[in-house]
PDB file of C-alpha atoms in Angstrom:
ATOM      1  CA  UNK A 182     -11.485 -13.601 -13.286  1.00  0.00           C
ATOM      2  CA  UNK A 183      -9.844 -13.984  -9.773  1.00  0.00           C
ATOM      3  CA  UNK A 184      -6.235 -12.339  -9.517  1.00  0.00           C
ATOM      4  CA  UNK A 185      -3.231 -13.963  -7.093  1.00  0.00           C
ATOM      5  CA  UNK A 186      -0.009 -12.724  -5.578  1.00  0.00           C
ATOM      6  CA  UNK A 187       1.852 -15.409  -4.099  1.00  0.00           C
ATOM      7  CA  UNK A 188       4.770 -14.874  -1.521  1.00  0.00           C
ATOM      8  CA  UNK A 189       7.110 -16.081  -4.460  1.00  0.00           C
ATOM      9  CA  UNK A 190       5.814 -12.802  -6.887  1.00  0.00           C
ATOM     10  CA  UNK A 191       3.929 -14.580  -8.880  1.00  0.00           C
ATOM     11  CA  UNK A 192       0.681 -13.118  -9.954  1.00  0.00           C
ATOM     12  CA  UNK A 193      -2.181 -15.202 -11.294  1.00  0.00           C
ATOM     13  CA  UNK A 194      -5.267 -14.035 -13.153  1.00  0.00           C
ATOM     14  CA  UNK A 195      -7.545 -17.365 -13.290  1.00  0.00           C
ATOM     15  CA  UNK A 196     -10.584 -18.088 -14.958  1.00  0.00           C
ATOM     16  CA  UNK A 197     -12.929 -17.746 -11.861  1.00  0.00           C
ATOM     17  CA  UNK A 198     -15.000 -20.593 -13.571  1.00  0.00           C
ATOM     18  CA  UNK A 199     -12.972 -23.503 -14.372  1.00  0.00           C
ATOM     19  CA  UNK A 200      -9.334 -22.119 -12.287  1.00  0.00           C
ATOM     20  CA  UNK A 201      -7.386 -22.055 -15.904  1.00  0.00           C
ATOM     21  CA  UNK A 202      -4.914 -19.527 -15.599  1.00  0.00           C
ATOM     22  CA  UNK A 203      -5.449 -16.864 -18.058  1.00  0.00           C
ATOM     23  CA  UNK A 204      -2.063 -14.952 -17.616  1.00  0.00           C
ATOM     24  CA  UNK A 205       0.769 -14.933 -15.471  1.00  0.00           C
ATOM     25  CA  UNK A 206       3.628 -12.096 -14.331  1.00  0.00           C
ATOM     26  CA  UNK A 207       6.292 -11.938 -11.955  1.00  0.00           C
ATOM     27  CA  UNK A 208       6.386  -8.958  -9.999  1.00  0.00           C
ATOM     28  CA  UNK A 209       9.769 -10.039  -8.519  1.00  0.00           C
ATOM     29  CA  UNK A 210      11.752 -10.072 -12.058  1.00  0.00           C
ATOM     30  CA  UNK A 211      15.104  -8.406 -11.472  1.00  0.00           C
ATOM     31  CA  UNK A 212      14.112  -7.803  -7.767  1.00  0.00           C
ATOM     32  CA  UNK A 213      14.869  -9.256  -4.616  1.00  0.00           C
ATOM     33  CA  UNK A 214      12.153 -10.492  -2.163  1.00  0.00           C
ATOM     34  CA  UNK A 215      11.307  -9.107   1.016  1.00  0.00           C
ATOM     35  CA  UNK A 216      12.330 -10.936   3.982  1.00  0.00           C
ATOM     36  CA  UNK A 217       8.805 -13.078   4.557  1.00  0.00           C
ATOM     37  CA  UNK A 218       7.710 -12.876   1.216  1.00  0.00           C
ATOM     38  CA  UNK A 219       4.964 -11.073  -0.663  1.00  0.00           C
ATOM     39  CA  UNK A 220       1.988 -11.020   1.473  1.00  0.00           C
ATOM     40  CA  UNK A 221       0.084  -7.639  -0.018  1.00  0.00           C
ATOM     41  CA  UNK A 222      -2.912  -8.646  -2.230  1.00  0.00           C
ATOM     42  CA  UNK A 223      -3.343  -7.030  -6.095  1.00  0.00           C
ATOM     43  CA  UNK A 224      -5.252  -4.114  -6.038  1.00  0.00           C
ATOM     44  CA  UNK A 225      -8.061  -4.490  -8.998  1.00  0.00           C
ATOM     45  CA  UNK A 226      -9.349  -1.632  -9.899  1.00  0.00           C
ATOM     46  CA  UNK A 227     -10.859  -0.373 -13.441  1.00  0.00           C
ATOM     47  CA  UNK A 228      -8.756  -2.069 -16.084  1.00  0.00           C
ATOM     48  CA  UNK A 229      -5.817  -2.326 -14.059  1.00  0.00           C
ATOM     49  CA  UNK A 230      -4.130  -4.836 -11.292  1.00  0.00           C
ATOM     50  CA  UNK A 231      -1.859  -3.301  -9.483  1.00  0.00           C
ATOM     51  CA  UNK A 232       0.649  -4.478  -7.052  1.00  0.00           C
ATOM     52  CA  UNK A 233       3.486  -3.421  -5.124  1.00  0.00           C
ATOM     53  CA  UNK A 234       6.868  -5.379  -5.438  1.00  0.00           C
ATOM     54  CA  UNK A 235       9.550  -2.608  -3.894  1.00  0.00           C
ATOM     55  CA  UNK A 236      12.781  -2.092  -4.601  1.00  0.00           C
ATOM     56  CA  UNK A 237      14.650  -4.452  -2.941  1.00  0.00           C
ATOM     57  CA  UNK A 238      17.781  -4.046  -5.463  1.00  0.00           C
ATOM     58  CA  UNK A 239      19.030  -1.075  -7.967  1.00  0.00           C
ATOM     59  CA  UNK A 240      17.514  -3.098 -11.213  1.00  0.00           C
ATOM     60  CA  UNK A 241      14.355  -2.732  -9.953  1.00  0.00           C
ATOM     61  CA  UNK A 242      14.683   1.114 -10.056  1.00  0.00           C
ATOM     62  CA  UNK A 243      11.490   2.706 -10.880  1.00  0.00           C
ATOM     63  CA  UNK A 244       9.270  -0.540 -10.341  1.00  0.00           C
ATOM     64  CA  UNK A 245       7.953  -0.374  -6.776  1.00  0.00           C
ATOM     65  CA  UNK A 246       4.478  -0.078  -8.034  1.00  0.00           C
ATOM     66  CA  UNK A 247       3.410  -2.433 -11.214  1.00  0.00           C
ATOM     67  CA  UNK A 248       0.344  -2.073 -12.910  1.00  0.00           C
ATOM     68  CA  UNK A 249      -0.994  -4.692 -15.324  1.00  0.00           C
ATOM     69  CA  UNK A 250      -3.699  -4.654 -17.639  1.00  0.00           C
ATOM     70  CA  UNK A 251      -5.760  -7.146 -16.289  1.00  0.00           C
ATOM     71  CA  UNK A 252      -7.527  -8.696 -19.543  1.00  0.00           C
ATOM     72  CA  UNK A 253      -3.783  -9.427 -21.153  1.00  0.00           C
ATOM     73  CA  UNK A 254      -1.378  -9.176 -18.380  1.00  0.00           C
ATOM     74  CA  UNK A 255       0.551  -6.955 -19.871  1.00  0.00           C
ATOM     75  CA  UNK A 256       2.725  -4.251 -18.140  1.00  0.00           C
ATOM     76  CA  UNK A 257       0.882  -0.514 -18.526  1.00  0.00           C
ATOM     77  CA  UNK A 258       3.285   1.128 -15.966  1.00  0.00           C
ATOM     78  CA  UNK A 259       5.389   1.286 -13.207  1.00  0.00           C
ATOM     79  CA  UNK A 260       6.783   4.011 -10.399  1.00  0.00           C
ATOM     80  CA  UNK A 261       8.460   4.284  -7.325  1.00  0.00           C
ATOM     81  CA  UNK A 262      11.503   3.237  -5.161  1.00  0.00           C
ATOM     82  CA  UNK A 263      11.041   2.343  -2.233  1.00  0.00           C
ATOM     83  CA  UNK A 264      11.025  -1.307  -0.619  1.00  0.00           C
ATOM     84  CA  UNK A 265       7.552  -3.038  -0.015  1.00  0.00           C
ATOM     85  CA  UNK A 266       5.798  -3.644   2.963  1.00  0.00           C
ATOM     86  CA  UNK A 267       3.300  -5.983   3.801  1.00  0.00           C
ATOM     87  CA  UNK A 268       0.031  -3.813   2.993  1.00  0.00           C
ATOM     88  CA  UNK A 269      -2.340  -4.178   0.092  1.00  0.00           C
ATOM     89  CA  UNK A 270      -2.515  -1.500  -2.454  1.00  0.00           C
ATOM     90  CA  UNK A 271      -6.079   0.430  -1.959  1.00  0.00           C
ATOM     91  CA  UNK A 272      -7.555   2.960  -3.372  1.00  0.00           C
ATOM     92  CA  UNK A 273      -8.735   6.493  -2.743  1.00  0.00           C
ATOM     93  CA  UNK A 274     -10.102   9.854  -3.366  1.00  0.00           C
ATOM     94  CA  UNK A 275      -7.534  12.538  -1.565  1.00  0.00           C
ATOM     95  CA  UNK A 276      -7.064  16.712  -2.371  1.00  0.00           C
ATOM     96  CA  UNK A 277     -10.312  15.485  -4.998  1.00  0.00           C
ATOM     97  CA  UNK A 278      -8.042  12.950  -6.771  1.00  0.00           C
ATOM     98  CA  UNK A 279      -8.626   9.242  -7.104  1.00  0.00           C
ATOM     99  CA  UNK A 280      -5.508   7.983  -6.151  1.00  0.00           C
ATOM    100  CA  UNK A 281      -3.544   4.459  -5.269  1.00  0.00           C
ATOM    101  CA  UNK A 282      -2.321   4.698  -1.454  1.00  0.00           C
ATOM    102  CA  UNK A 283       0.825   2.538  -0.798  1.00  0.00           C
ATOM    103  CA  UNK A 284       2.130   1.664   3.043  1.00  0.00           C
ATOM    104  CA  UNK A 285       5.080   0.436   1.918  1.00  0.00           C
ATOM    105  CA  UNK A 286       8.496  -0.331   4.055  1.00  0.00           C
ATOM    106  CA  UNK A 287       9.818   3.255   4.341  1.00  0.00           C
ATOM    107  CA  UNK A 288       6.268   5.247   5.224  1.00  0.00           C
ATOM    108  CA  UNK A 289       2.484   6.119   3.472  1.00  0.00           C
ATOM    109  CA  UNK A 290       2.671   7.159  -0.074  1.00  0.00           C
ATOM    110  CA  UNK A 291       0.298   8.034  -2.832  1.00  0.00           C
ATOM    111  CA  UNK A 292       0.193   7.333  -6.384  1.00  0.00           C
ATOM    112  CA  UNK A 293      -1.224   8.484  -9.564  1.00  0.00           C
ATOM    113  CA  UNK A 294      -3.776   5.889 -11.119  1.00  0.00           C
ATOM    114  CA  UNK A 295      -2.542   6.650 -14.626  1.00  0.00           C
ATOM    115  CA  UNK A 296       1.281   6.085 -13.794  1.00  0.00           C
ATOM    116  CA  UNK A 297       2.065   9.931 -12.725  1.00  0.00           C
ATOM    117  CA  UNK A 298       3.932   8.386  -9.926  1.00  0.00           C
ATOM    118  CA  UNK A 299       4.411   9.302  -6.543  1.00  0.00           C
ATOM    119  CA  UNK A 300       2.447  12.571  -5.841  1.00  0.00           C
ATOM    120  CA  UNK A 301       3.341  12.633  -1.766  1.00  0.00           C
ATOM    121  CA  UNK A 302       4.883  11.049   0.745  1.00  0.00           C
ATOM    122  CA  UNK A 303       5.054  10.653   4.865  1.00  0.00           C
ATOM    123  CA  UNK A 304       8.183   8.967   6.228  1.00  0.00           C
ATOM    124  CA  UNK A 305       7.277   5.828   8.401  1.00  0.00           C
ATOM    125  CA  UNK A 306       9.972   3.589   8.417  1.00  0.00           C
ATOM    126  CA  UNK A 307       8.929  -0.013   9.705  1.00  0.00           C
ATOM    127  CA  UNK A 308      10.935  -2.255  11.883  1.00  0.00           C
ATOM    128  CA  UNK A 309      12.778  -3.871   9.259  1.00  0.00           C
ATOM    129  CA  UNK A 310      10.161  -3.120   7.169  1.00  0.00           C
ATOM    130  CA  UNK A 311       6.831  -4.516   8.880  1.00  0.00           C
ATOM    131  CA  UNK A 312       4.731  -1.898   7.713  1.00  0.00           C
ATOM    132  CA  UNK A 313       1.321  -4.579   7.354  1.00  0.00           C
ATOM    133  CA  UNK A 314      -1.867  -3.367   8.653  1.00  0.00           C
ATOM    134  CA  UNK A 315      -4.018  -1.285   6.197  1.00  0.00           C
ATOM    135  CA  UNK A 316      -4.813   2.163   6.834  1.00  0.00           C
ATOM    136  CA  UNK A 317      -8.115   3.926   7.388  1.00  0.00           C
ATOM    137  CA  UNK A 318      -8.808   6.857   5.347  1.00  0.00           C
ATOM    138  CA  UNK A 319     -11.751   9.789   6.772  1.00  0.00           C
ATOM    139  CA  UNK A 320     -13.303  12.616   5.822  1.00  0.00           C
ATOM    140  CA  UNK A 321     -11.129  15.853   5.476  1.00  0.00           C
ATOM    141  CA  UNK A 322      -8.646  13.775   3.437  1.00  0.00           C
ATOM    142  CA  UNK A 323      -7.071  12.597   6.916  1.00  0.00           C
ATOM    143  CA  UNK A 324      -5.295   8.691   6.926  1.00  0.00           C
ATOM    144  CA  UNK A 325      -4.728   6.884   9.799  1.00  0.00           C
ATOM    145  CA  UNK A 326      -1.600   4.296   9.862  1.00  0.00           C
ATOM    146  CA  UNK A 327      -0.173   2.056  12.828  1.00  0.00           C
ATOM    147  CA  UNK A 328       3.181  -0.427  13.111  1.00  0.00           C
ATOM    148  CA  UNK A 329       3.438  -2.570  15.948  1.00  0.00           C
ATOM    149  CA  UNK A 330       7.168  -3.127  17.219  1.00  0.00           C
ATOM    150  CA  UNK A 331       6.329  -0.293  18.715  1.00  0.00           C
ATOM    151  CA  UNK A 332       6.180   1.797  16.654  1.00  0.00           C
ATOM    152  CA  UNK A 333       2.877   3.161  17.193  1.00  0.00           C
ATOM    153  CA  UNK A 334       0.045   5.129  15.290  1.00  0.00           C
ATOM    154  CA  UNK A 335      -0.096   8.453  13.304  1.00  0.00           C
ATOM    155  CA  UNK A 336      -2.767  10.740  11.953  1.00  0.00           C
ATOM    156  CA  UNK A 337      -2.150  11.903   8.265  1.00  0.00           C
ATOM    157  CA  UNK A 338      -3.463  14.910   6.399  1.00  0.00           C
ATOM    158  CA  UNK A 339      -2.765  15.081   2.791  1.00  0.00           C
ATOM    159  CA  UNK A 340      -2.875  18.582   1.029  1.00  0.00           C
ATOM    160  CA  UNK A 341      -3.125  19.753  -2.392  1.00  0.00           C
ATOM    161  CA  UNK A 342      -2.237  23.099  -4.066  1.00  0.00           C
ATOM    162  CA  UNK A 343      -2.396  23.530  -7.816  1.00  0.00           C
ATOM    163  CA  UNK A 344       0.080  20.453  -8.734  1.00  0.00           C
ATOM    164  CA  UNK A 345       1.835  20.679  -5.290  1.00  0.00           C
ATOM    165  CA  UNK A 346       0.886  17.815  -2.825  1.00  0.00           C
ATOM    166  CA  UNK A 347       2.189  17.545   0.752  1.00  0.00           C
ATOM    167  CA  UNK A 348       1.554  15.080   3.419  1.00  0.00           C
ATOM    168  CA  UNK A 349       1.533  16.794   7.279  1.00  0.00           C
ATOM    169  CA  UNK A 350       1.395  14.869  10.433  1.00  0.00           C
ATOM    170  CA  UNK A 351      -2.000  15.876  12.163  1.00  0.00           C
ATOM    171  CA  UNK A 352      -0.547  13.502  15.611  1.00  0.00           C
ATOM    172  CA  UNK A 353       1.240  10.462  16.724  1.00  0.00           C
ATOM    173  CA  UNK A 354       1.220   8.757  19.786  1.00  0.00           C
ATOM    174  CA  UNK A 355       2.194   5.430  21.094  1.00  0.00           C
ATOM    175  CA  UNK A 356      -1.494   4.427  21.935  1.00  0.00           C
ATOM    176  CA  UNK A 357      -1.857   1.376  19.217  1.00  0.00           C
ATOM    177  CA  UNK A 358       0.731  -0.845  17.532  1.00  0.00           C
ATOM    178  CA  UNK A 359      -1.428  -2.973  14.494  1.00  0.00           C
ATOM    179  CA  UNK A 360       1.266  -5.187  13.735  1.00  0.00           C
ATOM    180  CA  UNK A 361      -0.612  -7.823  11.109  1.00  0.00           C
ATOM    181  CA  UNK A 362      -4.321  -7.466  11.608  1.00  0.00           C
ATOM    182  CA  UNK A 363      -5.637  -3.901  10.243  1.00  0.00           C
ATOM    183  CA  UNK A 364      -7.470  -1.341  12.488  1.00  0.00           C
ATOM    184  CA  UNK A 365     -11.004  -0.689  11.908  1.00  0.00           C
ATOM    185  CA  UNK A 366     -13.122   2.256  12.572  1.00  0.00           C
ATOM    186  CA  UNK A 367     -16.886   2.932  13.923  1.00  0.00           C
ATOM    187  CA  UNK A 368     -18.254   6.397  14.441  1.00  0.00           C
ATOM    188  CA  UNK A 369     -15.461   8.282  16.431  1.00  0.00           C
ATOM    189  CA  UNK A 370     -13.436   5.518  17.460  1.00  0.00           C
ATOM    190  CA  UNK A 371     -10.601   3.448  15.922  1.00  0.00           C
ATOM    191  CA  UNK A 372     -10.265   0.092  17.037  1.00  0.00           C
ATOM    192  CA  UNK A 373      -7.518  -2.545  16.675  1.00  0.00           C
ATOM    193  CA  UNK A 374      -5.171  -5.290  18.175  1.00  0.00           C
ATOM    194  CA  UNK A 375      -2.543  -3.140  20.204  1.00  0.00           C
ATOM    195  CA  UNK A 376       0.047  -5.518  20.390  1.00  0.00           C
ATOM    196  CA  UNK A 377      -2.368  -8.128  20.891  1.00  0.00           C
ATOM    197  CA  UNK A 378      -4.907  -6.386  23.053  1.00  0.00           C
ATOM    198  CA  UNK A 379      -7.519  -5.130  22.091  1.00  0.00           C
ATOM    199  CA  UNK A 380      -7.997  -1.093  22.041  1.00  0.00           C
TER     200      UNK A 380
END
């Protein structure tokens, strides 16, 4: 199968063989769109597809994060309220916990796989919204983010204790502003488009 999510919210899963769509769901039902439109790809991962809608509008309470089972389409959970982004869902393994990371409108937040919700969250409220360029996770359970408008860059350690989780700000500076391409990094350097230059 090959999975879709248009700027409309509508998600595809196609046969990756003939292009017959096998099921269809929109992420947007009872939900307003963001201002340019979806633009985050599904997350597939295990049985799951996972996406992030927001909440754009109090009916959509709850719903920020969708997962679907991606054989049938149907709905296995859903969490959060905050309004999307532009960033992809991705995966990852933080305080020893596999976990869905979500840069969504309002700041870097992680979920539980199995629909426990948001475990932790760091405020990093886009300019109106444009939170786009994916972030880098390293060692030491340390994520990287950056918003261009400039906004700038931060430096993200999540902790764990027991069942408590906490997100601390390691540093921010104004040194990089990723506003649609993401960042990448190569031994003990980060690089990306700072506004357009590269840095």
């Amino acid at each position: 199968s090959v999975f879709s999510l248009g700027a409309t919210g509508k998600l595809l899963c196609l046969n990756v063989l003939t292009g017959e769509p096998v099921w269809e769901a929109d992420v947007l039902a009872n939900n307003k769109n963001v201002i340019w439109g979806m633009s985050g790809s599904p997350l597939v991962t295990d049985a799951l597809v996972i996406v992030n809608p927001g909440k754009q509008q109090d009916p959509a309470a709850g719903r920020a994060v969708i997962a679907y089972d991606r054989k049938t389409g149907k709905e296995v959970w859903h969490a959060g309220d905050h309004p999307a982004g532009y960033c992809s869902p991705m995966r990852a393994t933080l305080g020893g916990k596999e976990q869905v990371l979500i840069f969504d409108a309002d700041g870097l937040a992680g979920y539980g796989p199995g629909g426990e919700g948001e475990l932790w969250r760091y405020d990093w409220p886009g300019y109106n919204g444009i939170n786009v360029a994916q972030p880098l996770v390293f060692a030491d359970d340390r994520i990287f983010i950056s918003s261009g408008y400039e906004k700038g860059c931060a430096l993200v350690r999540v902790g764990r204790k027991g069942d408590r989780w906490s997100a601390e700000e390691v540093w921010k500076t104004q040194g990089m502003h990723c506003k649609f391409a993401s960042p990448v990094a190569y031994q003990d350097h980060i690089y990306g488009l700072d506004d357009g230059i590269l840095a």
